[in-house]
Every structure is written in C-alpha cells, then in structure tokens.
Coordinates of C-alpha atoms and ligand atoms in Angstrom, one line a residue:
Chain A
M191 CA -15.4 -18.2 10.3
V192 CA -14.3 -16.8 13.5
E193 CA -11.1 -17.8 12.7
A194 CA -11.0 -15.5 10.0
I195 CA -12.6 -12.6 12.0
K196 CA -9.9 -13.1 14.8
S197 CA -7.1 -13.2 11.9
G198 CA -8.8 -9.7 10.3
W199 CA -8.9 -8.6 13.9
I200 CA -5.0 -9.3 14.6
T201 CA -4.0 -7.6 10.8
F202 CA -6.0 -4.5 11.9
K203 CA -4.7 -4.7 15.7
S204 CA -0.9 -5.0 14.7
I205 CA -1.2 -2.4 12.1
F206 CA -2.8 0.6 14.4
I207 CA 0.1 -0.9 16.4
G208 CA 2.4 0.0 13.9
M209 CA 1.2 3.3 13.4
G210 CA 1.0 3.9 16.7
V211 CA 5.0 3.6 16.7
T212 CA 5.4 5.5 13.7
I213 CA 3.3 8.6 14.4
R214 CA 5.4 8.8 18.1
H215 CA 8.4 9.6 16.3
F216 CA 6.6 11.9 13.9
F217 CA 6.0 14.0 16.7
G218 CA 9.2 13.3 18.9
P219 CA 12.0 15.1 18.7
S220 CA 14.6 14.5 16.1
V221 CA 18.2 12.8 16.6
T222 CA 19.8 14.7 13.4
L223 CA 22.6 17.3 14.0
Q224 CA 22.4 19.8 11.1
Y225 CA 26.2 19.3 10.8
P226 CA 27.7 22.6 9.3
D227 CA 25.6 24.8 11.6
E228 CA 25.7 22.5 14.5
R229 CA 28.6 20.5 16.0
P230 CA 28.6 17.7 18.4
V231 CA 30.1 18.4 21.2
I232 CA 33.7 16.8 21.3
P233 CA 34.1 14.5 24.3
D234 CA 37.5 15.5 26.4
K235 CA 39.8 12.3 25.0
A236 CA 38.7 12.0 21.2
R237 CA 41.7 11.4 19.3
T238 CA 41.5 14.1 16.7
K239 CA 44.4 15.9 15.0
L240 CA 48.0 16.5 16.6
Y241 CA 49.6 19.5 17.3
V242 CA 53.0 20.3 18.0
N243 CA 53.9 22.8 20.2
I244 CA 57.1 23.6 18.6
D245 CA 58.8 26.2 20.9
D246 CA 58.7 23.1 24.0
C247 CA 60.1 20.5 21.7
I248 CA 63.8 19.6 22.7
G249 CA 64.0 16.8 19.8
C250 CA 64.0 13.8 21.5
H251 CA 62.5 11.6 18.9
L252 CA 60.8 9.8 21.5
C253 CA 57.1 10.5 20.1
A254 CA 58.7 9.4 16.5
R255 CA 60.4 6.2 18.0
A256 CA 56.6 5.6 19.6
C257 CA 54.8 5.8 16.8
P258 CA 53.9 2.7 15.2
V259 CA 53.3 3.7 12.0
N260 CA 56.3 5.6 11.6
C261 CA 54.7 9.2 10.3
I262 CA 56.6 11.6 12.3
Y263 CA 59.4 12.7 11.0
I264 CA 62.0 14.9 12.8
D265 CA 65.3 16.3 11.6
T266 CA 67.3 18.0 14.7
V267 CA 70.7 19.7 14.4
P268 CA 72.7 20.2 17.5
A269 CA 73.3 23.5 18.6
T270 CA 76.1 25.7 18.6
S271 CA 78.1 26.7 22.0
D272 CA 77.4 30.6 20.7
V273 CA 73.6 29.9 21.0
D274 CA 71.6 30.0 23.9
L275 CA 67.7 28.0 23.0
G276 CA 66.8 28.5 26.2
K277 CA 64.5 26.6 28.1
T278 CA 60.9 24.6 27.7
S279 CA 58.0 26.2 30.0
T280 CA 58.5 22.6 31.7
G281 CA 62.1 23.9 32.3
N282 CA 64.0 21.6 30.5
P283 CA 66.9 22.7 28.6
K284 CA 66.6 22.9 24.8
R285 CA 69.8 21.7 23.0
F286 CA 68.8 21.1 19.3
W287 CA 67.7 22.9 16.3
L288 CA 64.0 21.0 15.3
T289 CA 65.1 21.6 11.3
R290 CA 62.2 19.1 10.5
F291 CA 59.4 18.1 12.4
D292 CA 56.6 16.9 10.2
I293 CA 53.4 14.5 11.0
D294 CA 51.5 12.7 7.8
M295 CA 48.1 13.2 9.1
A296 CA 46.8 11.0 6.3
K297 CA 48.9 7.9 7.7
C298 CA 48.7 9.0 11.2
M299 CA 46.1 6.0 13.0
Y300 CA 45.1 8.1 16.0
C301 CA 46.5 5.8 18.4
D302 CA 47.5 8.4 20.8
L303 CA 51.1 6.5 21.7
C304 CA 53.0 9.6 20.5
V305 CA 51.4 12.0 22.9
H306 CA 52.1 10.1 26.6
P307 CA 56.1 9.7 26.0
C308 CA 56.9 13.3 25.3
P309 CA 58.5 14.8 28.4
T310 CA 57.6 18.7 27.6
N311 CA 54.1 17.4 26.6
C312 CA 54.8 19.4 24.0
I313 CA 52.5 17.0 21.3
Y314 CA 48.8 16.7 21.9
M315 CA 45.6 16.1 20.0
V316 CA 43.5 19.4 19.4
P317 CA 39.9 19.3 18.7
D318 CA 39.6 19.7 15.1
Y319 CA 38.5 17.2 12.7
E320 CA 37.9 18.9 9.7
Y321 CA 41.0 19.1 7.6
S322 CA 40.0 17.5 4.5
E323 CA 42.6 18.0 1.4
F324 CA 42.1 17.9 -2.2
D325 CA 46.0 16.4 -2.1
R326 CA 47.5 13.9 -0.1
T327 CA 50.3 15.9 0.5
N328 CA 48.8 18.8 2.2
L329 CA 47.8 16.1 5.1
I330 CA 51.6 16.4 6.0
Y331 CA 51.4 19.3 8.7
H332 CA 55.1 20.9 9.0
F333 CA 55.5 22.1 12.5
S334 CA 59.2 23.3 12.4
N335 CA 59.4 27.2 12.4
L336 CA 62.3 27.1 10.9
E337 CA 63.1 29.3 7.5
P338 CA 65.6 27.3 5.2
A339 CA 68.2 30.1 4.8
M340 CA 68.2 29.5 8.9
V341 CA 68.1 25.8 8.5
A342 CA 71.4 26.1 6.2
E343 CA 72.8 28.5 8.3
V344 CA 72.2 26.3 11.7
K345 CA 73.3 23.5 9.6
E346 CA 76.4 24.9 8.2
K347 CA 77.4 25.9 12.0
A348 CA 76.4 22.9 13.6
E349 CA 78.7 21.3 11.0
K350 CA 81.7 23.1 11.4
E351 CA 81.5 23.1 15.3
A352 CA 81.2 19.6 15.4
A353 CA 84.4 19.4 12.8
E354 CA 86.5 21.7 15.2
K355 CA 85.4 19.8 17.9
Q356 CA 86.0 16.2 16.3
K357 CA 88.9 17.9 15.5
Q358 CA 90.0 18.7 18.7
R359 CA 89.3 15.3 20.1
E360 CA 91.1 13.9 17.4
E361 CA 94.2 16.7 18.7
M362 CA 93.0 15.1 22.5
M363 CA 92.9 11.4 21.3
R364 CA 96.5 11.8 19.1
K365 CA 97.5 13.5 22.9
K366 CA 96.3 10.9 24.9
A367 CA 97.5 8.8 22.5
E368 CA 101.1 10.0 22.3
E369 CA 101.4 10.4 25.9
A370 CA 100.2 6.6 26.5
K371 CA 102.7 5.7 24.0
K372 CA 105.5 7.5 26.1
K373 CA 104.2 5.9 29.0
Q374 CA 104.4 2.6 27.6
M375 CA 107.6 3.3 25.9
E376 CA 109.0 4.5 29.2
A377 CA 107.6 1.4 30.8
K378 CA 108.8 -1.1 28.4
K379 CA 112.2 0.1 27.6
P380 CA 113.6 -2.1 30.5
P381 CA 112.7 -5.4 30.2
Q382 CA 112.0 -5.5 26.0
Q383 CA 113.4 -3.8 22.9
N384 CA 111.6 -2.5 20.3
T385 CA 109.5 -4.8 18.5
D386 CA 106.9 -5.5 21.1
G387 CA 106.4 -2.3 21.9
E388 CA 105.5 -1.0 18.9
T389 CA 102.5 -3.1 18.2
G390 CA 101.6 -2.7 21.9
T391 CA 101.1 1.1 21.0
K392 CA 99.1 0.2 17.6
S393 CA 96.2 -1.7 19.4
D394 CA 96.1 1.2 21.7
K395 CA 95.8 4.0 18.7
S396 CA 93.0 2.0 17.1
D397 CA 91.2 1.3 20.3
N398 CA 91.1 4.8 20.9
G399 CA 90.4 6.0 17.3
D400 CA 87.1 3.9 17.7
S401 CA 85.5 5.6 20.6
Chain B
M177 CA -22.0 26.5 -15.5
T178 CA -20.6 23.8 -17.8
Q179 CA -24.5 23.3 -20.0
N180 CA -23.4 26.0 -22.5
L181 CA -20.2 25.6 -22.9
L182 CA -20.0 26.2 -26.6
H183 CA -21.5 30.2 -26.0
I184 CA -18.3 31.2 -23.6
N185 CA -15.0 32.9 -24.4
P186 CA -12.8 30.0 -24.9
I187 CA -10.3 32.0 -22.6
A188 CA -12.9 31.5 -19.8
I189 CA -12.8 27.6 -20.6
L190 CA -9.1 27.6 -20.3
V191 CA -8.8 29.0 -17.1
H192 CA -11.7 27.0 -16.0
A193 CA -10.0 24.0 -16.9
A194 CA -6.5 25.4 -15.4
I195 CA -7.6 25.3 -11.8
P196 CA -7.1 22.0 -11.4
L197 CA -3.7 21.6 -12.8
V198 CA -2.9 24.9 -11.0
I199 CA -4.2 22.4 -7.9
I200 CA -2.2 19.7 -9.0
L201 CA 1.1 21.2 -9.5
V202 CA 1.4 23.1 -6.6
Y203 CA 0.1 19.9 -4.5
A204 CA 2.7 18.0 -6.2
L205 CA 5.4 20.1 -5.1
V206 CA 3.8 20.3 -1.3
A207 CA 3.1 16.6 -1.1
I208 CA 6.6 15.6 -2.0
W209 CA 8.2 17.9 0.5
A210 CA 6.0 16.5 2.7
E211 CA 6.5 12.8 1.9
R212 CA 10.0 13.5 2.4
K213 CA 9.6 15.5 5.8
V214 CA 7.1 13.4 6.7
A215 CA 9.7 10.5 6.3
G216 CA 12.0 12.3 7.8
F217 CA 10.1 12.9 11.2
I218 CA 8.8 9.3 11.8
Q219 CA 12.3 7.8 11.4
D220 CA 13.2 10.6 14.2
R221 CA 15.3 13.3 10.9
L222 CA 14.4 16.5 9.9
G223 CA 14.1 15.6 6.5
P224 CA 15.2 19.0 3.6
M225 CA 16.3 21.3 5.5
R226 CA 18.5 23.4 3.2
V227 CA 16.8 25.3 0.2
G228 CA 14.6 28.0 0.6
G229 CA 15.2 28.7 4.8
W230 CA 12.3 27.6 6.6
H231 CA 12.6 23.7 6.9
G232 CA 13.9 23.4 2.9
W233 CA 10.6 24.3 1.5
A234 CA 11.9 24.5 -2.0
Q235 CA 13.3 21.5 -2.2
S236 CA 10.8 20.2 -4.5
I237 CA 11.1 23.5 -6.8
A238 CA 15.1 22.9 -6.7
D239 CA 14.5 19.0 -7.9
L240 CA 12.0 20.4 -10.8
L241 CA 14.6 22.8 -11.9
K242 CA 17.0 20.1 -11.8
L243 CA 14.5 17.4 -13.6
I244 CA 14.3 19.7 -16.5
Q245 CA 17.9 20.2 -17.1
K246 CA 18.5 16.2 -17.1
E247 CA 18.8 14.9 -20.5
D248 CA 16.1 13.1 -22.1
I249 CA 17.6 9.1 -22.3
I250 CA 15.5 7.2 -24.6
P251 CA 16.9 3.6 -25.3
N252 CA 17.8 2.2 -28.5
D253 CA 15.6 -0.8 -28.8
A254 CA 12.5 1.1 -27.1
S255 CA 9.7 1.7 -29.1
R256 CA 10.1 5.6 -29.3
F257 CA 7.0 6.6 -30.1
L258 CA 4.9 4.5 -27.2
F259 CA 8.0 5.3 -24.9
K260 CA 7.8 8.8 -25.1
F261 CA 4.0 8.9 -25.0
A262 CA 3.2 7.0 -22.1
P263 CA 4.3 9.3 -19.1
F264 CA 1.8 12.0 -20.9
M265 CA -0.9 9.5 -21.6
M266 CA -0.5 8.8 -17.5
F267 CA -0.6 12.4 -16.3
A268 CA -3.3 13.3 -19.0
A269 CA -5.6 10.1 -17.5
S270 CA -5.3 11.1 -13.7
Y271 CA -5.9 15.3 -15.1
A272 CA -8.9 14.0 -16.9
A273 CA -10.3 12.4 -14.0
F274 CA -10.6 15.5 -11.9
A275 CA -13.7 17.1 -13.9
V276 CA -15.9 16.2 -12.1
I277 CA -14.4 16.6 -8.7
P278 CA -16.3 19.2 -6.8
F279 CA -13.2 21.5 -5.4
S280 CA -15.8 23.8 -3.7
S281 CA -19.6 24.5 -3.2
S282 CA -19.3 26.7 -6.5
Y283 CA -16.8 25.1 -8.9
I284 CA -16.6 21.9 -10.2
G285 CA -15.1 21.2 -14.1
S286 CA -17.5 19.4 -15.2
N287 CA -21.1 18.6 -13.2
I288 CA -21.9 15.5 -15.4
N289 CA -24.5 13.1 -14.0
I290 CA -21.9 10.4 -14.6
G291 CA -19.6 11.6 -12.7
V292 CA -18.3 8.9 -10.3
F293 CA -18.5 6.4 -13.9
Y294 CA -16.5 8.5 -16.0
L295 CA -13.9 9.4 -12.5
L296 CA -13.5 5.1 -12.9
A297 CA -13.5 4.9 -16.4
V298 CA -10.8 7.4 -17.2
T299 CA -8.7 6.0 -14.3
S300 CA -8.6 3.0 -15.9
V301 CA -6.2 4.5 -18.6
L302 CA -3.9 4.8 -16.2
T303 CA -3.2 1.1 -16.5
L304 CA -2.9 1.4 -19.8
S305 CA -0.5 3.9 -20.1
I306 CA 1.9 1.9 -17.2
I307 CA 1.5 -1.3 -19.1
M308 CA 2.9 0.7 -22.2
A309 CA 6.1 1.9 -21.0
G310 CA 7.1 -1.2 -19.3
W311 CA 6.9 -2.7 -22.5
A312 CA 8.1 0.1 -24.6
S313 CA 11.0 0.4 -22.1
N314 CA 12.2 -3.0 -23.6
N315 CA 14.5 -4.1 -20.5
K316 CA 12.6 -6.9 -18.2
W317 CA 12.5 -4.4 -15.3
S318 CA 10.0 -2.5 -16.6
L319 CA 8.0 -5.0 -17.8
L320 CA 7.6 -6.9 -15.1
G321 CA 6.7 -3.6 -13.2
G322 CA 4.3 -3.0 -15.9
M323 CA 2.8 -6.4 -15.5
R324 CA 2.3 -6.6 -11.9
S325 CA 0.6 -3.4 -12.0
A326 CA -1.5 -4.0 -14.4
A327 CA -2.7 -6.9 -12.6
Q328 CA -2.5 -5.1 -9.3
M329 CA -4.5 -2.4 -10.6
V330 CA -7.4 -4.7 -12.6
S331 CA -7.9 -6.6 -9.5
Y332 CA -8.6 -3.5 -7.3
E333 CA -10.7 -1.7 -9.2
V334 CA -13.4 -4.3 -8.5
P335 CA -13.1 -3.9 -4.6
T336 CA -12.8 -0.2 -5.2
I337 CA -16.1 0.1 -7.7
A338 CA -18.1 -2.3 -5.1
T339 CA -17.7 0.1 -2.4
V340 CA -18.2 3.2 -4.5
L341 CA -21.5 1.7 -4.9
T342 CA -22.1 1.3 -1.7
V343 CA -22.1 4.8 -1.5
I344 CA -24.2 4.9 -4.5
V345 CA -26.9 3.0 -3.2
V346 CA -27.8 5.8 -0.8
T347 CA -27.1 8.3 -2.8
G348 CA -28.8 7.6 -5.9
S349 CA -27.0 9.9 -8.4
L350 CA -23.9 9.6 -9.9
N351 CA -23.1 13.3 -10.3
L352 CA -20.5 14.0 -7.5
M353 CA -21.8 17.3 -6.9
T354 CA -25.1 16.0 -5.7
V355 CA -23.6 13.5 -3.2
T356 CA -21.7 15.9 -1.9
E357 CA -24.8 18.2 -1.4
M358 CA -26.6 14.8 0.3
Q359 CA -24.2 15.4 2.9
S360 CA -24.6 18.7 4.3
G361 CA -26.2 19.7 7.7
N362 CA -25.1 18.0 11.3
D363 CA -28.1 15.8 12.2
I364 CA -26.3 12.6 13.3
L365 CA -27.0 11.7 17.3
G366 CA -27.9 15.8 17.1
F367 CA -23.6 17.6 16.6
L368 CA -22.1 14.9 13.7
P369 CA -22.1 16.1 10.3
N370 CA -24.1 14.3 7.9
W371 CA -21.4 12.8 6.4
F372 CA -21.6 9.0 5.1
I373 CA -19.4 7.6 7.3
F374 CA -21.3 8.2 10.9
Q375 CA -24.6 7.4 8.6
N376 CA -24.7 3.5 8.6
P377 CA -21.6 1.1 10.2
F378 CA -21.6 -0.9 6.2
L379 CA -20.1 2.3 5.0
L380 CA -17.6 2.2 7.6
V381 CA -16.6 -0.6 6.4
A382 CA -17.0 0.2 2.6
F383 CA -14.6 3.3 3.6
V384 CA -12.2 0.8 5.0
I385 CA -12.3 -1.5 2.0
F386 CA -11.8 1.4 -0.3
F387 CA -9.2 3.0 1.1
I388 CA -7.4 -0.4 1.1
S389 CA -8.0 -0.7 -2.8
I390 CA -7.0 3.0 -3.5
L391 CA -3.9 2.7 -2.2
A392 CA -3.3 -0.6 -4.1
E393 CA -4.8 1.7 -7.0
S394 CA -1.5 4.6 -6.5
H395 CA 0.3 2.0 -6.1
R396 CA 1.4 3.2 -2.1
V397 CA 3.0 0.9 0.2
P398 CA 2.1 -1.8 1.1
F399 CA 1.0 -2.3 -2.2
D400 CA 3.9 -1.0 -3.9
L401 CA 5.0 -3.6 -6.3
P402 CA 4.6 -2.1 -9.6
E403 CA 7.6 -0.4 -8.2
S404 CA 9.1 -1.8 -5.6
E405 CA 12.9 -0.5 -5.5
S406 CA 14.4 -3.1 -3.8
E407 CA 13.3 -6.2 -6.2
L408 CA 12.4 -4.3 -9.7
V409 CA 15.1 -1.1 -9.6
A410 CA 11.7 1.5 -10.4
G411 CA 9.7 -1.2 -12.2
Y412 CA 8.2 0.4 -15.1
Q413 CA 10.0 3.9 -14.5
T414 CA 13.1 2.0 -14.5
E415 CA 14.3 3.7 -18.5
Y416 CA 12.6 6.8 -17.8
S417 CA 15.3 10.4 -16.9
G418 CA 14.8 14.0 -16.9
M419 CA 11.1 15.3 -17.6
R420 CA 9.6 12.0 -18.6
W421 CA 10.1 10.9 -15.5
A422 CA 8.9 13.9 -13.6
M423 CA 5.6 13.2 -15.4
F424 CA 5.5 10.1 -13.6
M425 CA 5.7 11.1 -10.0
L426 CA 3.4 14.3 -11.1
A427 CA 0.9 11.5 -12.2
E428 CA 1.4 9.5 -9.3
Y429 CA 0.8 12.1 -6.9
A430 CA -2.2 13.3 -9.0
D431 CA -3.5 9.9 -8.7
M432 CA -3.4 9.9 -4.8
L433 CA -4.6 13.3 -4.3
L434 CA -7.5 12.2 -6.7
L435 CA -8.5 9.2 -5.0
S436 CA -8.0 11.0 -1.7
L437 CA -10.5 13.5 -2.6
L438 CA -13.0 10.5 -4.3
G439 CA -12.7 9.5 -0.5
A440 CA -13.2 12.3 0.7
T441 CA -16.4 13.3 -1.2
L442 CA -18.0 9.9 -1.1
F443 CA -17.4 9.4 2.4
F444 CA -16.4 12.6 4.8
G445 CA -18.6 14.8 2.8
G446 CA -16.6 16.8 0.6
W447 CA -16.5 20.2 0.9
N448 CA -18.9 20.5 3.7
S449 CA -18.1 22.0 7.0
P450 CA -18.1 19.8 9.7
F451 CA -19.7 22.5 11.8
G452 CA -22.8 23.5 9.7
D453 CA -23.0 27.0 8.7
F454 CA -19.7 27.8 10.2
M455 CA -16.6 28.9 7.6
S456 CA -19.2 27.5 4.7
G457 CA -18.6 30.2 2.1
P458 CA -16.8 28.9 -1.3
F459 CA -13.6 29.5 -0.5
W460 CA -14.1 27.9 3.0
S461 CA -15.9 24.6 1.1
F462 CA -12.5 24.9 -1.2
F463 CA -10.5 24.5 2.2
W464 CA -12.2 21.9 3.9
F465 CA -12.5 19.6 0.9
M466 CA -8.9 20.1 0.4
L467 CA -8.0 19.5 4.1
K468 CA -10.1 16.3 3.9
G469 CA -8.3 14.8 1.0
L470 CA -4.9 16.4 2.3
L471 CA -5.2 14.5 5.9
L472 CA -6.1 11.0 3.5
V473 CA -3.0 11.9 2.1
F474 CA -1.0 12.2 4.7
V475 CA -2.5 8.5 6.3
M476 CA -1.4 7.1 2.8
M477 CA 2.5 8.4 3.6
W478 CA 2.1 7.7 7.3
I479 CA 1.0 4.3 6.3
R480 CA 3.9 4.0 4.1
W481 CA 6.8 4.8 6.6
T482 CA 5.2 1.7 9.0
L483 CA 4.2 -1.2 6.8
P484 CA 6.3 -3.0 5.0
R485 CA 5.7 -4.6 0.8
Y486 CA 3.3 -7.4 0.5
R487 CA 4.3 -10.5 -1.9
V488 CA 2.7 -10.8 -5.4
D489 CA 0.8 -13.8 -4.2
Q490 CA -0.7 -12.0 -1.1
L491 CA -1.8 -9.1 -2.8
M492 CA -4.0 -11.3 -5.0
H493 CA -4.7 -13.2 -1.7
I494 CA -6.1 -9.8 0.2
C495 CA -7.9 -8.5 -3.2
W496 CA -10.0 -11.6 -4.4
S497 CA -10.4 -13.6 -1.5
I498 CA -11.2 -11.0 1.5
L499 CA -11.8 -7.5 -0.2
I500 CA -13.9 -8.5 -3.2
P501 CA -16.4 -11.0 -1.6
L502 CA -16.6 -8.9 1.9
S503 CA -17.5 -5.3 -0.3
F504 CA -20.1 -7.0 -1.6
I505 CA -21.8 -8.4 0.9
N506 CA -21.4 -5.0 2.5
L507 CA -22.9 -3.7 -0.7
V508 CA -25.8 -6.0 -0.2
L509 CA -26.1 -5.2 3.5
V510 CA -25.8 -1.6 2.9
A511 CA -28.7 -1.9 0.1
L512 CA -30.5 -4.0 3.0
W513 CA -30.1 -1.2 5.7
E514 CA -31.5 1.8 2.8
V515 CA -34.9 -0.4 2.2
I516 CA -35.6 -1.1 6.2
F517 CA -34.8 2.4 7.0
Ligands
SF4_290 S1 48.6 9.1 17.4 FE1 50.0 7.0 16.8 S2 49.9 7.1 14.5 FE2 49.7 9.2 15.0 S3 51.2 10.4 15.2 FE3 50.8 9.6 17.1 S4 51.8 7.8 17.1 FE4 52.0 7.9 15.3
SF4_291 S1 58.7 13.4 22.3 FE1 57.9 16.0 22.5 S2 59.6 16.9 22.7 FE2 60.4 14.8 22.2 S3 60.7 15.3 20.2 FE3 58.5 14.5 20.1 S4 57.4 16.8 20.6 FE4 59.4 17.6 20.9

C-alpha cells in the first residue's frame, strides 16, 4: 500500500516535472529562422560561392592547379605585342588573354584551396548560397568576359605572332647554327678533313632545334 | 424547448440541430491549427506561419481544401460498404453526443433527463466504427489498430463511467443542464465558485481519474495506441485518404472536445462564470463553457507533446488494476461524504 502510494506519487511528480519543462519551452522564444524572410548572418570566413574578378586575373593557372577536384578550367592566349592588357589592381602586368575561365560549382567542394595561391587575390568566395539550378550545366560559371569573335581574333593574332616568332627564332637558330658551323669548320679545317666535321655540325643543329 | 418539437417549424429544428455542428467544424479547424502551433512552441519552433498571414491561421482551411480534392482510394479487397460507411458513422456518433451538452444557459440541443447516460451510450458507437474501419480495410495494421482501440475504449469506459457516477451521486440527476445549474454561485470558502471540483476532495480524485480515462478514450497521447504512427503506420486509418480520412480526423477532434466539455460540465461548473453574476448572460455563459472545454483540450495537447506512449500491457494494467479499483473506492467514499455532510 505504502509502496503503491509512493510509486503513484513518483509517477505524478515526474509527469508534472515533464509538463513544467514543456510549458517553459511553450512560452520560451523559438529558434526558428523564417528562411526566405529572414536570413542567417554568414560568418566572415564561410565557404560559399566562388567569384573571380576577371579584370585582375593574370592567367597564371595557380588556382586551377591547387584545386583538388580539377573543377577550374582556364585557357589562356598570350597577348600579342601590339596590345597592352594593362596591369591588375595589385600592379602585376597582365600578359594573357583569358579565353576561358570556367568554374564548375557542381564539382566544387568548397575547400578554399584555390583562393589562397592567387597572386592577385582575384578569386574569392562571395556570401551567396542560393544558386540551385534545374540543369547541372548551369552550375558551370563562366567568368571570362571575352566574346567568341574576340576570342577567335585574339587566337588568330596570337597564332600569327607565335608563328612569326617561331620563324624568327628558327631563322635565328639557323643563323646561329650556320655561324657555329662556320666557326667549327674554320676551327676544324687545319687538323682534319671533311667527314668528322660534318657529324659535329649535325649534332649541333639538332640540339639547337630542340631547345 | 424540445418537448414539443413536432409543433415547431422544420427549419427551426434544422437550425437548432446545426448549432453544435457549426461549433464542431469551427473548433476542428482551430484545434488542428492550434495543435500544430502548440507542438511547434513546445519544441521551440513556430509551427505553420505562412498561409493566411498572421501565424498561418488559414493552414487548416488550406489542408481541408487539399483533402477535398484528393482521390478517394478504396482498396480492392476492402469490404466496400463498411469501408465507406465507417468514417461517417464515427462522426455521426460524436456529433449525436453533443445533443445533450448544455452549451450555454439558454441553449442545449436536447434537454433530456438521461443526458449523461445517452452521451455515454452514444459515444460507445465510436468503438464500433473504429473496429468497422479497421476490419473493412483488409489490412493488418488497420485491423491491429482497430482491435487495440476496441480493447482500449471498452476498458477505459469503465473508469470513465465510474467517475461520472461519482458526480451523479452528488447531483442526483442525469440531466447535464441540472448538473450545471447546481454548480452556480460562489459559496465555497466565501469566494470559490460552487464547482464540484472544489466541493469535496474525493471529486478532485475523481476528476484526475476521469481526465486520464478521457485521454485514453479519445486516443490521445500517452494512450494513442490505436493509431501509433511508429508501429502501426496510422492504425485503423491506414487505408483511408481524402475526405474520408478528414472525417476521421474531424470525429476524433470532436470526440476530444466532447469529452473535455463533459469534464467541464461535470467538474468545472459548465457554463457558470467563475465570478458569480459578473459576465453571466447567455452569451457569456457560452464563452465560459467553451473556454473551460478548450483549456482542457489544451492540456490534452500539452500532455501529448510531453509524454511518451504506453505499451499495450501497461495501458491495460493502468486501467484494470489502478484506475478501476480507485474509481470504485472513490465512488463509495463520495457516497459516504454525501451521507455524512
Ligand atoms: S574551393 Fe576547392 S574545389 Fe572549389 S574550386 Fe576552389 S580549389 Fe577547387
Ligand atoms: S590564381 Fe588568380 S590570377 Fe592566377 S589564374 Fe587563378 S584567378 Fe587568375
């Protein structure tokens, strides 16, 4: 009997304690954030969407190399000597056209590793976390601001210049090689005749061509 | 008012009968919304916030519209007639029971002399419709839920009736209007209203037992075994969808209100104002009555979000070896008290 009253008392006591707890929470403040109307304050170093300030990018590929999942795609074309691409805001001279600068945010894992190597601090995270898309391809962000026509033009120019340079270089090489040959010939003439001298020039020539 | 129904205009009868229906419908919309709000607040959330502007007040209206549009699915192997009929029977039973509830000092559906008896008899049809739904669905969860609910309601009807009897012993009348009228006035200790809960200590015990058993009868947590989501999917409602399911919901909330109002009538002075004659017209009496009933409903919701669910054996243990003996001992003690004082 005493036992029964005791256990009954304990039962009621625990029920009332529990109800006390719930009623305190009933009148207490709620922790709900009404999302579309209210937004959380994102911490300073939060890892969110990437942004590239393309005007400051010097096309050094450091970010692409740092990325562990290879989701940054950069194509560069060297600027021809007749254009000056100017300098970045940090004072680095720009020497490349960025024909393509894509970041695949669907692949990105927000590791922040691409941000720190950048010499001009032009790739960084912006506090935006609402960019879901219906199509995965829409998550590939294109940062390059060159138009396709421009890209083609720039490429063509660069190719021409490169070809010219290549020609010049080859010309120079040939001249050099010829000079070297002459020298060698002259140097080698007194002690020996034809055959040895010719092999020597051949190896010289191939070396030059490679480098 | 109802003695000579035959001579009254049929439209008047309809209006008269529709008043509880309107109350039930409005209450159900509010209560379902309130239940979600209470759940939210207790769990430090906000609950529905968007539909209708202020605190999502139109949420249950939106839900209702959605349910009306839903397909009415009837399983192939179900017993079609019983399956279709069960929800309506359940609602009819709880609606019929409202006939004897004195909503205000000037309104009662039917002022019959056996009010309490009628109420208890009619509500036992609820059990029948739940078994009907469970069996007709031809689904093991439904059947288990139906059986559990039958066992539970039959068992808990005993302590409910025993505690109602304790009040009847005091009043000597089965008419709920008379029961309420006996509780008017503020005489206890000079200021407390003459409600039965204050009149003698054994009636307080009776109220506690009564409240526990109405929790079980209306399948509220911690006695919600018939529809325990985590074990029986949804109990006897598993196969129901759309409007039929909504009827079950409505009937359940109506049952909750019915039993709470019965509790308010028997123990808390029904439509009597707690301040004597102050604020006591027909309108105010309705206000006080609903307030008391809704407070009890709120306590039920509050308990729902506090306590875990009992096991079947614990449920039966509580009923048969604790509540029933206690309620009968209590009945005898109340009777003795009445004889002595
Ligand atoms: S944050 Fe990491 S994964 Fe994303 S682009 Fe940068 S390096 Fe790649
Ligand atoms: S590291 Fe910076 S400058 Fe270099 S390619 Fe990436 S974004 Fe451009």
